[in-house]
Coordinates of C-alpha atoms and ligand atoms in Angstrom, one line a residue:
Chain A
X1 CA 111.0 115.7 73.1
X2 CA 106.8 114.7 73.2
X3 CA 105.4 113.2 76.4
X4 CA 101.9 111.4 76.4
X5 CA 99.3 110.6 79.0
X6 CA 97.4 107.2 78.4
X7 CA 93.6 108.1 79.3
X8 CA 92.9 104.6 79.6
X9 CA 95.0 103.9 82.8
X10 CA 94.8 107.9 84.4
X11 CA 92.9 108.1 87.6
X12 CA 93.7 111.6 88.3
X13 CA 96.0 111.0 91.1
X14 CA 97.3 114.4 89.9
X15 CA 101.3 113.1 91.2
X16 CA 102.0 114.3 87.5
X17 CA 100.9 117.9 88.3
X18 CA 102.9 118.2 91.2
X19 CA 105.9 117.1 90.1
X20 CA 105.7 119.0 86.5
X21 CA 103.0 121.9 86.9
X22 CA 104.0 123.4 83.4
X23 CA 103.2 120.2 81.7
X24 CA 100.4 118.3 83.3
X25 CA 97.2 119.7 84.1
X26 CA 94.3 117.2 85.6
X27 CA 91.1 118.5 84.0
X28 CA 87.5 117.9 85.3
X29 CA 87.2 114.5 84.0
X30 CA 90.2 113.3 85.9
X31 CA 92.2 112.6 83.5
X32 CA 95.2 114.7 83.2
X33 CA 96.4 116.4 79.8
X34 CA 99.8 117.7 78.4
X35 CA 100.0 121.2 78.4
X36 CA 102.6 121.4 76.1
X37 CA 103.9 120.1 72.6
X38 CA 107.4 119.6 72.6
X39 CA 109.2 119.1 76.5
X40 CA 111.5 122.2 77.0
X41 CA 115.1 120.5 77.8
X42 CA 115.0 122.1 81.6
X43 CA 111.7 120.3 82.3
X44 CA 112.7 117.2 80.9
X45 CA 114.1 116.0 85.0
X46 CA 110.6 117.2 86.3
X47 CA 108.9 114.7 83.5
X48 CA 110.8 111.9 84.5
X49 CA 110.0 112.6 87.9
X50 CA 106.1 112.2 86.9
X51 CA 107.1 109.5 85.0
X52 CA 108.3 107.6 87.7
X53 CA 105.6 108.6 90.6
X54 CA 102.5 108.2 88.5
X55 CA 100.8 105.2 90.6
X56 CA 99.3 104.1 87.3
X57 CA 102.6 104.4 85.2
X58 CA 100.4 106.3 83.0
X59 CA 102.9 108.7 81.3
X60 CA 105.5 107.8 79.0
X61 CA 107.6 109.4 76.3
X62 CA 106.2 109.4 72.6
X63 CA 108.1 107.1 70.5
X64 CA 109.0 109.1 67.3
Chain B
X1 CA 114.8 90.7 117.5
X2 CA 117.3 89.8 114.8
X3 CA 118.0 86.1 114.6
X4 CA 121.9 85.6 114.1
X5 CA 121.2 82.0 113.2
X6 CA 118.7 82.9 110.5
X7 CA 120.7 81.3 107.1
X8 CA 119.5 81.5 103.5
X9 CA 118.9 77.5 103.4
X10 CA 116.2 77.6 106.0
X11 CA 114.2 80.2 104.6
X12 CA 110.6 79.5 104.1
X13 CA 108.0 83.0 103.3
X14 CA 105.2 80.5 102.9
X15 CA 105.0 79.8 106.9
X16 CA 102.2 82.2 107.3
X17 CA 103.2 81.5 111.5
X18 CA 106.9 83.8 110.5
X19 CA 104.5 86.3 109.7
X20 CA 102.1 85.9 112.6
X21 CA 104.9 86.4 115.3
X22 CA 106.7 89.1 112.9
X23 CA 109.2 87.3 111.8
X24 CA 109.1 88.5 108.5
X25 CA 111.4 91.7 108.4
X26 CA 114.6 89.9 109.4
X27 CA 114.0 87.2 106.4
X28 CA 113.4 89.8 104.3
X29 CA 116.1 92.3 105.1
X30 CA 118.8 88.8 104.5
X31 CA 117.3 88.5 101.1
X32 CA 117.7 91.7 100.1
X33 CA 121.5 91.7 101.0
X34 CA 122.1 88.1 99.8
X35 CA 119.2 87.2 97.7
X36 CA 116.9 89.4 96.2
X37 CA 115.4 87.2 93.7
X38 CA 115.4 83.9 95.7
X39 CA 114.1 80.7 95.0
X40 CA 111.6 79.0 97.6
X41 CA 111.0 75.8 97.6
X42 CA 107.9 74.1 97.5
X43 CA 106.5 71.7 100.0
X44 CA 103.8 68.8 99.4
X45 CA 100.7 71.1 98.3
X46 CA 102.4 74.2 97.5
X47 CA 104.3 75.4 94.3
X48 CA 107.9 76.6 95.2
X49 CA 107.9 80.2 94.2
X50 CA 110.4 83.4 93.2
X51 CA 110.5 85.8 96.1
X52 CA 111.4 89.6 95.0
X53 CA 112.0 91.7 97.6
X54 CA 113.8 94.8 95.9
X55 CA 112.1 97.9 95.5
X56 CA 112.7 98.4 91.8
X57 CA 112.5 94.6 91.1
X58 CA 108.6 94.9 91.7
X59 CA 108.3 97.8 90.2
X60 CA 110.1 96.2 87.3
X61 CA 107.4 93.3 87.7
X62 CA 104.3 95.7 88.2
X63 CA 104.9 97.6 85.2
X64 CA 104.8 94.8 83.0
X65 CA 101.3 92.9 83.5
X66 CA 102.0 90.9 80.7
X67 CA 104.9 89.5 81.3
X68 CA 103.6 88.8 84.8
X69 CA 100.4 88.0 84.9
X70 CA 97.7 88.1 87.6
X71 CA 94.7 85.6 86.5
X72 CA 97.0 82.6 87.0
X73 CA 96.8 83.7 90.9
X74 CA 97.6 86.7 93.0
X75 CA 97.8 84.8 96.8
X76 CA 100.4 82.7 97.7
X77 CA 102.3 80.6 95.7
X78 CA 99.4 77.9 94.7
X79 CA 99.3 74.6 94.3
X80 CA 101.0 72.1 92.5
X81 CA 99.5 70.5 89.6
X82 CA 100.2 67.1 91.0
X83 CA 98.7 67.9 94.1
X84 CA 95.8 70.1 92.7
X85 CA 93.8 66.9 91.6
X86 CA 94.0 64.9 95.0
X87 CA 92.1 68.0 96.7
X88 CA 88.2 68.9 95.9
X89 CA 88.3 70.9 92.2
X90 CA 88.9 74.6 92.7
X91 CA 89.7 74.0 96.3
X92 CA 91.4 77.1 96.4
X93 CA 89.6 80.0 95.2
X94 CA 93.0 82.2 94.6
X95 CA 94.6 79.6 93.7
X96 CA 92.7 77.7 91.3
X97 CA 92.2 80.9 88.7
X98 CA 88.7 81.0 89.9
X99 CA 87.4 84.8 89.0
X100 CA 88.4 87.1 91.2
X101 CA 87.8 90.0 88.8
X102 CA 89.7 92.8 88.0
X103 CA 92.9 91.5 90.0
X104 CA 93.0 88.5 88.5
X105 CA 92.6 89.8 85.4
X106 CA 95.2 91.0 82.8
X107 CA 95.5 93.0 79.7
X108 CA 93.5 94.1 77.6
X109 CA 90.6 93.5 78.7
X110 CA 91.6 94.5 82.4
X111 CA 91.6 97.8 82.1
X112 CA 88.1 97.7 80.0
X113 CA 86.6 96.1 83.6
X114 CA 88.5 98.6 85.7
X115 CA 87.6 101.7 84.1
X116 CA 83.5 100.8 84.4
X117 CA 83.9 101.5 87.9
X118 CA 86.8 103.5 88.6
X119 CA 85.0 107.1 88.5
X120 CA 83.6 106.1 91.4
X121 CA 87.4 106.1 93.4
X122 CA 88.7 108.8 91.9
X123 CA 90.1 112.1 94.1
X124 CA 87.3 114.0 93.4
X125 CA 84.6 110.9 94.4
X126 CA 86.9 110.7 97.9
X127 CA 86.4 114.5 98.3
X128 CA 82.7 114.2 98.1
X129 CA 82.7 111.2 100.3
X130 CA 84.7 112.8 103.5
X131 CA 82.2 114.2 105.1
X132 CA 80.3 111.5 104.9
X133 CA 83.3 109.3 105.9
X134 CA 83.9 111.7 109.2
X135 CA 80.5 111.3 110.1
X136 CA 80.6 107.7 110.0
X137 CA 83.8 107.4 112.4
X138 CA 82.2 110.2 114.6
X139 CA 79.3 107.6 114.9
X140 CA 81.8 104.8 115.8
X141 CA 83.6 106.7 118.1
X142 CA 80.7 107.7 119.8
X143 CA 79.6 104.3 120.6
X144 CA 83.1 103.8 123.0
X145 CA 83.1 106.9 124.6
X146 CA 82.8 107.0 128.1
X147 CA 84.3 103.2 128.0
X148 CA 87.7 102.5 129.3
X149 CA 89.5 99.0 127.9
X150 CA 88.3 97.8 124.4
X151 CA 89.2 95.9 121.6
X152 CA 90.6 98.7 118.8
X153 CA 90.0 96.1 115.8
X154 CA 86.5 95.0 116.5
X155 CA 85.1 97.9 117.7
X156 CA 86.8 100.6 115.7
X157 CA 89.6 99.8 113.0
X158 CA 87.3 97.1 111.3
X159 CA 84.2 99.5 111.6
X160 CA 84.9 102.2 109.0
X161 CA 86.2 100.9 106.5
X162 CA 82.8 97.8 106.3
X163 CA 80.3 101.3 106.7
X164 CA 82.1 102.9 103.3
X165 CA 82.5 99.8 101.3
X166 CA 79.0 98.3 102.6
X167 CA 77.6 102.1 101.6
X168 CA 79.1 102.0 98.2
X169 CA 77.7 99.1 97.2
X170 CA 74.2 99.7 98.9
X171 CA 74.0 96.7 101.3
X172 CA 71.9 97.2 104.3
X173 CA 73.2 98.0 108.1
X174 CA 72.1 94.9 109.2
X175 CA 74.4 92.7 106.4
X176 CA 77.5 94.6 107.5
X177 CA 78.2 91.8 110.4
X178 CA 78.0 89.5 107.7
X179 CA 80.0 91.2 104.7
X180 CA 82.7 91.2 108.3
X181 CA 82.5 87.4 108.9
X182 CA 82.7 86.4 105.5
X183 CA 86.0 88.6 104.7
X184 CA 87.4 87.1 107.5
X185 CA 86.8 84.0 106.5
X186 CA 88.0 84.5 102.9
X187 CA 91.1 86.5 103.6
X188 CA 92.0 84.7 107.1
X189 CA 90.8 81.1 106.1
X190 CA 94.4 80.2 107.1
X191 CA 93.9 81.1 111.0
X192 CA 91.7 78.8 113.5
X193 CA 90.2 81.5 114.7
X194 CA 88.1 82.2 111.9
X195 CA 88.0 78.3 111.4
X196 CA 84.3 78.3 113.2
X197 CA 82.5 75.5 111.0
X198 CA 85.5 73.1 111.2
X199 CA 85.4 70.2 114.1
X200 CA 87.6 72.0 116.6
X201 CA 90.2 69.5 116.5
X202 CA 90.8 69.9 113.1
X203 CA 91.4 73.5 113.2
X204 CA 94.9 74.7 111.7
X205 CA 95.0 72.4 108.9
X206 CA 95.5 73.2 105.4
X207 CA 92.3 71.4 104.7
X208 CA 90.5 73.6 107.3
X209 CA 91.8 76.7 105.3
X210 CA 90.3 75.5 102.4
X211 CA 86.9 74.4 104.0
X212 CA 87.1 77.9 105.4
X213 CA 87.6 79.6 102.5
X214 CA 85.3 77.6 100.2
X215 CA 82.5 78.4 102.4
X216 CA 83.3 82.2 103.1
X217 CA 83.0 82.1 99.2
X218 CA 80.3 80.2 99.1
X219 CA 78.2 82.8 100.9
X220 CA 79.0 85.5 99.5
X221 CA 78.3 84.4 96.0
X222 CA 75.2 83.3 97.2
X223 CA 74.5 86.7 98.9
X224 CA 75.4 88.9 96.0
X225 CA 73.3 87.1 93.8
X226 CA 70.5 88.2 95.7
X227 CA 71.8 91.8 95.6
X228 CA 71.9 91.9 91.9
X229 CA 68.6 90.0 91.5
X230 CA 67.2 93.2 93.7
X231 CA 69.1 95.7 91.7
X232 CA 67.7 94.5 88.6
X233 CA 64.2 94.8 89.6
X234 CA 64.8 97.9 91.5
X235 CA 67.8 100.1 90.3
X236 CA 69.7 102.8 92.5
X237 CA 70.7 105.5 92.1
X238 CA 74.7 105.3 92.0
X239 CA 75.2 102.5 94.1
X240 CA 78.2 100.2 92.7
X241 CA 75.6 97.0 91.6
X242 CA 73.5 98.9 89.3
X243 CA 76.3 100.9 87.6
X244 CA 78.0 97.7 86.9
X245 CA 74.6 95.8 85.7
X246 CA 74.1 98.6 83.4
X247 CA 77.4 98.9 82.5
X248 CA 79.0 97.1 79.0
X249 CA 82.2 96.0 77.6
X250 CA 82.7 96.4 73.8
X251 CA 78.9 96.4 73.7
X252 CA 77.5 93.1 75.7
X253 CA 76.3 93.5 79.3
X254 CA 78.8 91.9 81.8
X255 CA 77.7 87.9 82.8
X256 CA 76.8 86.8 86.4
X257 CA 80.1 85.5 87.0
X258 CA 82.0 88.7 86.5
X259 CA 79.0 90.7 88.3
X260 CA 79.6 88.8 91.3
X261 CA 83.3 88.4 91.2
X262 CA 83.7 92.3 91.1
X263 CA 81.0 92.9 94.0
X264 CA 82.7 90.3 95.9
X265 CA 86.2 92.0 95.1
X266 CA 85.0 95.1 96.1
X267 CA 84.0 93.7 99.6
X268 CA 87.1 91.9 100.0
X269 CA 89.6 94.5 98.7
X270 CA 87.9 97.3 100.8
X271 CA 87.8 95.8 103.9
X272 CA 90.5 94.0 105.6
X273 CA 93.5 95.8 104.2
X274 CA 92.3 99.3 105.4
X275 CA 91.1 97.9 108.8
X276 CA 94.8 96.7 109.5
X277 CA 96.2 100.1 108.2
X278 CA 94.3 101.4 111.0
X279 CA 95.0 99.2 113.6
X280 CA 98.6 98.7 112.5
X281 CA 98.4 102.7 112.6
X282 CA 97.3 102.7 115.9
X283 CA 99.6 100.4 117.3
X284 CA 103.0 101.9 115.7
X285 CA 102.1 105.4 116.6
X286 CA 100.9 104.0 120.2
X287 CA 105.1 102.3 119.8
X288 CA 106.9 105.7 119.3
X289 CA 105.3 108.4 121.4
X290 CA 107.6 111.1 120.5
X291 CA 105.7 110.5 117.2
X292 CA 102.5 110.4 118.4
X293 CA 102.9 113.5 120.8
X294 CA 104.9 115.6 117.4
X295 CA 101.6 114.4 115.3
X296 CA 98.9 115.5 118.7
X297 CA 101.0 118.8 118.6
X298 CA 101.1 119.3 114.7
X299 CA 98.0 117.8 113.3
X300 CA 98.9 119.3 109.7
X301 CA 101.3 116.0 110.0
X302 CA 98.7 114.2 109.1
X303 CA 98.7 113.3 105.4
X304 CA 102.7 112.5 105.9
X305 CA 102.0 110.3 108.6
X306 CA 99.5 108.5 106.8
X307 CA 102.1 107.8 104.4
X308 CA 104.4 106.8 106.7
X309 CA 101.9 104.2 108.3
X310 CA 101.0 102.8 104.8
X311 CA 105.1 102.2 104.7
X312 CA 105.4 101.0 108.1
X313 CA 102.3 99.1 108.1
X314 CA 102.5 97.5 104.3
X315 CA 98.8 96.2 105.2
X316 CA 99.5 93.6 102.4
X317 CA 102.4 91.4 102.6
X318 CA 102.6 90.3 98.8
X319 CA 101.0 90.2 95.5
X320 CA 101.4 87.3 93.6
X321 CA 102.0 86.9 89.3
X322 CA 103.3 84.2 86.9
X323 CA 105.7 84.9 84.4
X324 CA 104.2 84.3 81.0
X325 CA 107.8 84.2 79.3
X326 CA 111.8 83.4 80.3
X327 CA 113.4 86.1 82.1
X328 CA 116.2 87.3 83.9
X329 CA 116.2 89.6 86.9
X330 CA 119.3 90.1 88.8
X331 CA 121.2 87.5 87.2
X332 CA 118.1 84.7 88.1
X333 CA 116.6 82.9 85.6
X334 CA 112.8 83.4 85.8
X335 CA 111.0 80.4 83.6
X336 CA 108.0 80.6 82.1
X337 CA 105.1 79.5 84.4
X338 CA 107.0 80.1 87.3
X339 CA 105.1 82.2 89.9
X340 CA 106.7 85.1 91.4
X341 CA 105.8 86.6 95.1
X342 CA 106.1 90.6 95.6
X343 CA 107.3 91.4 99.0
X344 CA 106.2 95.0 99.9
X345 CA 107.2 95.1 103.2
X346 CA 110.3 94.3 101.7
X347 CA 110.2 97.1 99.1
X348 CA 109.2 99.7 101.9
X349 CA 112.1 98.8 104.1
X350 CA 114.4 99.0 101.1
X351 CA 117.5 100.6 102.0
X352 CA 118.5 101.7 98.9
X353 CA 115.6 103.7 98.5
X354 CA 114.7 104.9 101.7
X355 CA 116.9 106.3 104.3
X356 CA 117.3 104.6 107.9
X357 CA 114.0 102.3 107.0
X358 CA 113.9 101.0 110.2
X359 CA 113.1 104.7 111.8
X360 CA 109.4 105.1 112.3
X361 CA 109.3 108.8 111.0
X362 CA 105.8 110.9 110.6
X363 CA 107.6 113.3 108.4
X364 CA 109.4 111.2 106.1
X365 CA 110.0 112.9 102.7
X366 CA 110.1 111.7 100.0
X367 CA 108.2 108.4 100.8
X368 CA 107.1 106.7 97.5
X369 CA 106.1 103.4 99.4
X370 CA 104.7 100.6 97.4
X371 CA 102.1 99.8 99.9
X372 CA 99.2 99.9 97.4
X373 CA 100.9 98.7 94.5
X374 CA 101.8 100.2 91.2
X375 CA 100.8 100.7 87.2
X376 CA 97.7 98.1 85.9
X377 CA 96.4 96.9 89.3
X378 CA 97.4 99.9 91.4
X379 CA 94.9 99.9 94.1
X380 CA 91.5 100.9 93.2
X381 CA 91.0 102.1 96.6
X382 CA 93.7 103.8 97.3
X383 CA 92.4 107.3 98.0
X384 CA 89.7 105.7 100.0
X385 CA 92.1 103.7 102.1
X386 CA 94.1 107.4 102.4
X387 CA 91.1 109.5 103.4
X388 CA 89.5 106.5 106.1
X389 CA 93.2 106.5 108.1
X390 CA 93.7 110.3 107.9
X391 CA 89.9 111.1 109.2
X392 CA 89.6 108.1 111.3
X393 CA 93.3 109.6 113.0
X394 CA 91.9 113.1 113.4
X395 CA 88.9 112.3 114.9
X396 CA 90.3 109.7 117.0
X397 CA 93.2 111.8 118.6
X398 CA 91.0 114.5 118.8
X399 CA 88.3 113.0 121.4
X400 CA 91.2 110.3 122.6
X401 CA 94.6 112.1 122.7
X402 CA 95.6 110.0 125.8
X403 CA 94.7 106.0 124.2
X404 CA 97.2 104.0 124.7
X405 CA 98.0 99.9 124.0
X406 CA 96.7 97.9 126.7
X407 CA 97.8 94.8 126.1
X408 CA 99.2 92.6 123.3
X409 CA 98.2 92.6 119.9
X410 CA 96.9 89.3 118.2
X411 CA 98.3 89.2 115.2
X412 CA 96.8 87.3 112.1
X413 CA 98.0 83.6 111.0
X414 CA 98.9 85.1 107.2
X415 CA 101.1 85.4 104.5
X416 CA 99.2 87.6 102.2
X417 CA 97.4 89.7 105.1
X418 CA 99.5 91.7 107.3
X419 CA 96.6 91.2 110.3
X420 CA 96.2 92.5 113.6
X421 CA 92.7 90.6 115.0
X422 CA 92.6 92.2 118.7
X423 CA 94.5 95.5 120.0
X424 CA 93.4 96.2 123.3
X425 CA 93.6 99.7 124.1
X426 CA 93.0 102.4 126.8
X427 CA 91.1 105.4 126.3
X428 CA 92.0 107.2 129.4
X429 CA 89.6 109.5 128.8
X430 CA 90.1 110.9 131.9
X431 CA 87.2 110.0 134.1
Ligands
HEM501 C1 95.3 100.9 103.1 C2 94.1 99.6 102.5 C3 94.6 99.5 101.3 C4 95.9 98.8 100.8 C5 97.2 99.0 101.6 C6 95.7 97.9 99.3 C7 96.6 97.5 98.6 C8 96.4 97.1 97.6 C9 97.5 96.5 96.7 C10 98.6 96.0 97.2 C11 96.9 96.3 95.3 C12 97.4 95.8 93.9 C13 97.6 94.3 93.6 C14 98.4 94.1 92.7 O1 99.2 94.7 92.2 O2 98.1 93.1 92.4 C15 95.2 96.4 95.2 C16 94.7 96.3 94.6 C17 93.1 96.9 94.7 N1 92.4 97.5 95.9 FE1 93.5 98.2 97.4 N2 93.9 98.2 99.2 C18 93.7 99.2 100.3 C19 92.6 99.4 100.4 C20 91.5 99.2 99.5 C21 89.8 99.7 99.4 C22 89.7 100.8 100.6 C23 89.3 99.1 98.5 C24 87.7 99.4 98.2 C25 87.4 100.4 98.0 C26 90.4 98.8 97.6 C27 90.3 98.1 96.6 C28 91.1 97.3 95.8 C29 90.9 96.7 93.6 C30 89.5 96.7 93.3 C31 92.0 96.2 93.8 C32 92.3 95.9 92.4 C33 92.5 96.4 91.2 C34 93.1 96.1 90.1 O3 93.3 95.0 90.3 O4 92.9 96.9 89.1 N3 91.9 98.7 98.3 N4 95.2 97.0 96.5
SF4_502 S1 99.7 110.7 88.0 FE1 99.4 109.1 86.4 S2 97.3 108.8 87.2 FE2 97.7 110.4 88.4 S3 96.8 112.2 86.9 FE3 99.0 112.0 86.2 S4 98.7 110.7 85.0 FE4 96.9 110.4 86.0

């Protein structure tokens, strides 16, 4: 599965990085970037948590 | 203080006195249990509205900003169309769809406008500002050093957020007191204490509230018209009015109305909520001496203590939305055009989300409270608010560890702002 961050919404709160450091990294411009192309199955739960916790609700699964 | 006789049919969350006397938690608990999506009938002037009291439902409403819009009013139930005609037009700014900038704006324009300033509010910006926040805090505390009893709201809690946001706006210190007064008039318009320009015998009426809000809004607009005029001639390095003046959306400069509204919103939103977080926080810590002692012993608990304060206090009682299409929540039929009020204190005591929600626990984890909302309109100033609370309590308890309450708090009459107007405290500095 692919996950995406809406850069218009993201404001660098870094909750995503805390929840799933393997998948998200907040860059110098205070916008989170997705580090992986595909989210490994064992990380799905962590990503779900990031999606839930993001204050701006900027993270979503990419529709295929 | 549970009221055993409380019945669903008696419930009216549009009663500001219920919140003034701190009776709302009993009502909200009952609603969560028996009618989590509850139709609150209107009155002669006020609209009826839906009360949303469950954590998950408040998330749902917040996360669907096109289905539940902000542009038809963000505070209170709004005025019935019939009643509106007999009032002076636009009498109630937050109801009449007056321009209150991003907080009353919908997608897609909302995020474009928000992005003009949001870089000034990121964690990076907050970190950069922390030394200044600490310096201001100590300046405030210097002024009370050596005193015995004082009003914590007026002399401490209100002063830090005022200085921070006025500083970001580049306002001269001599004007800060005016900003304090106008914020009270606009956001506390329903409280007789702030209806100073209304004849005494008329205070406490809804007409007095409208007149007070109008006066506050009018004076604030006039003030910022002058600020903008000044910055046009003398742009500054990085104050918010200058940034806004130089900004464009889709190749167009902001209109005077948008500029004024943005300045106005920043002053209002940055002030009163944080003030009430600080005063409410001190109060709840003093009322739970074991928790205060625990914090004093280990100040590394401060960040989680601040989160628990925010959950416990919920400085904003609600935000409002208007449905744009028929929708069902928990079996209730919400119609297009219906007003919906999200009760944050209720989400933050939701038994299905928080363990022992009525226990104040500064080590609570997880603590995903909704005091700042979530999603599209998530509080722009949350980072600053959190840091202001943290630094204030660090410095306050470092200098006055024995501070205690010295009388009853006087509460604001409002179902929007969870306000404390006065909080008598004793410093007990051992002199
Ligand atoms: C403890 C203090 C604070 C609390 C509890 C608080 C709470 C909130 C809440 C609940 C909202 C969401 C509104 C919605 O969903 O409709 C909001 C929005 C907002 N807040 Fe705060 N706030 C606080 C402090 C601040 C500060 C210090 C600032 C500015 C420096 C600020 C600026 C704003 C702005 C500009 C918005 C509108 C955001 C938008 O609509 O996109 N707030 N606040
Ligand atoms: S939690 Fe959300 S807003 Fe914060 S950095 Fe991650 S994606 Fe961005």
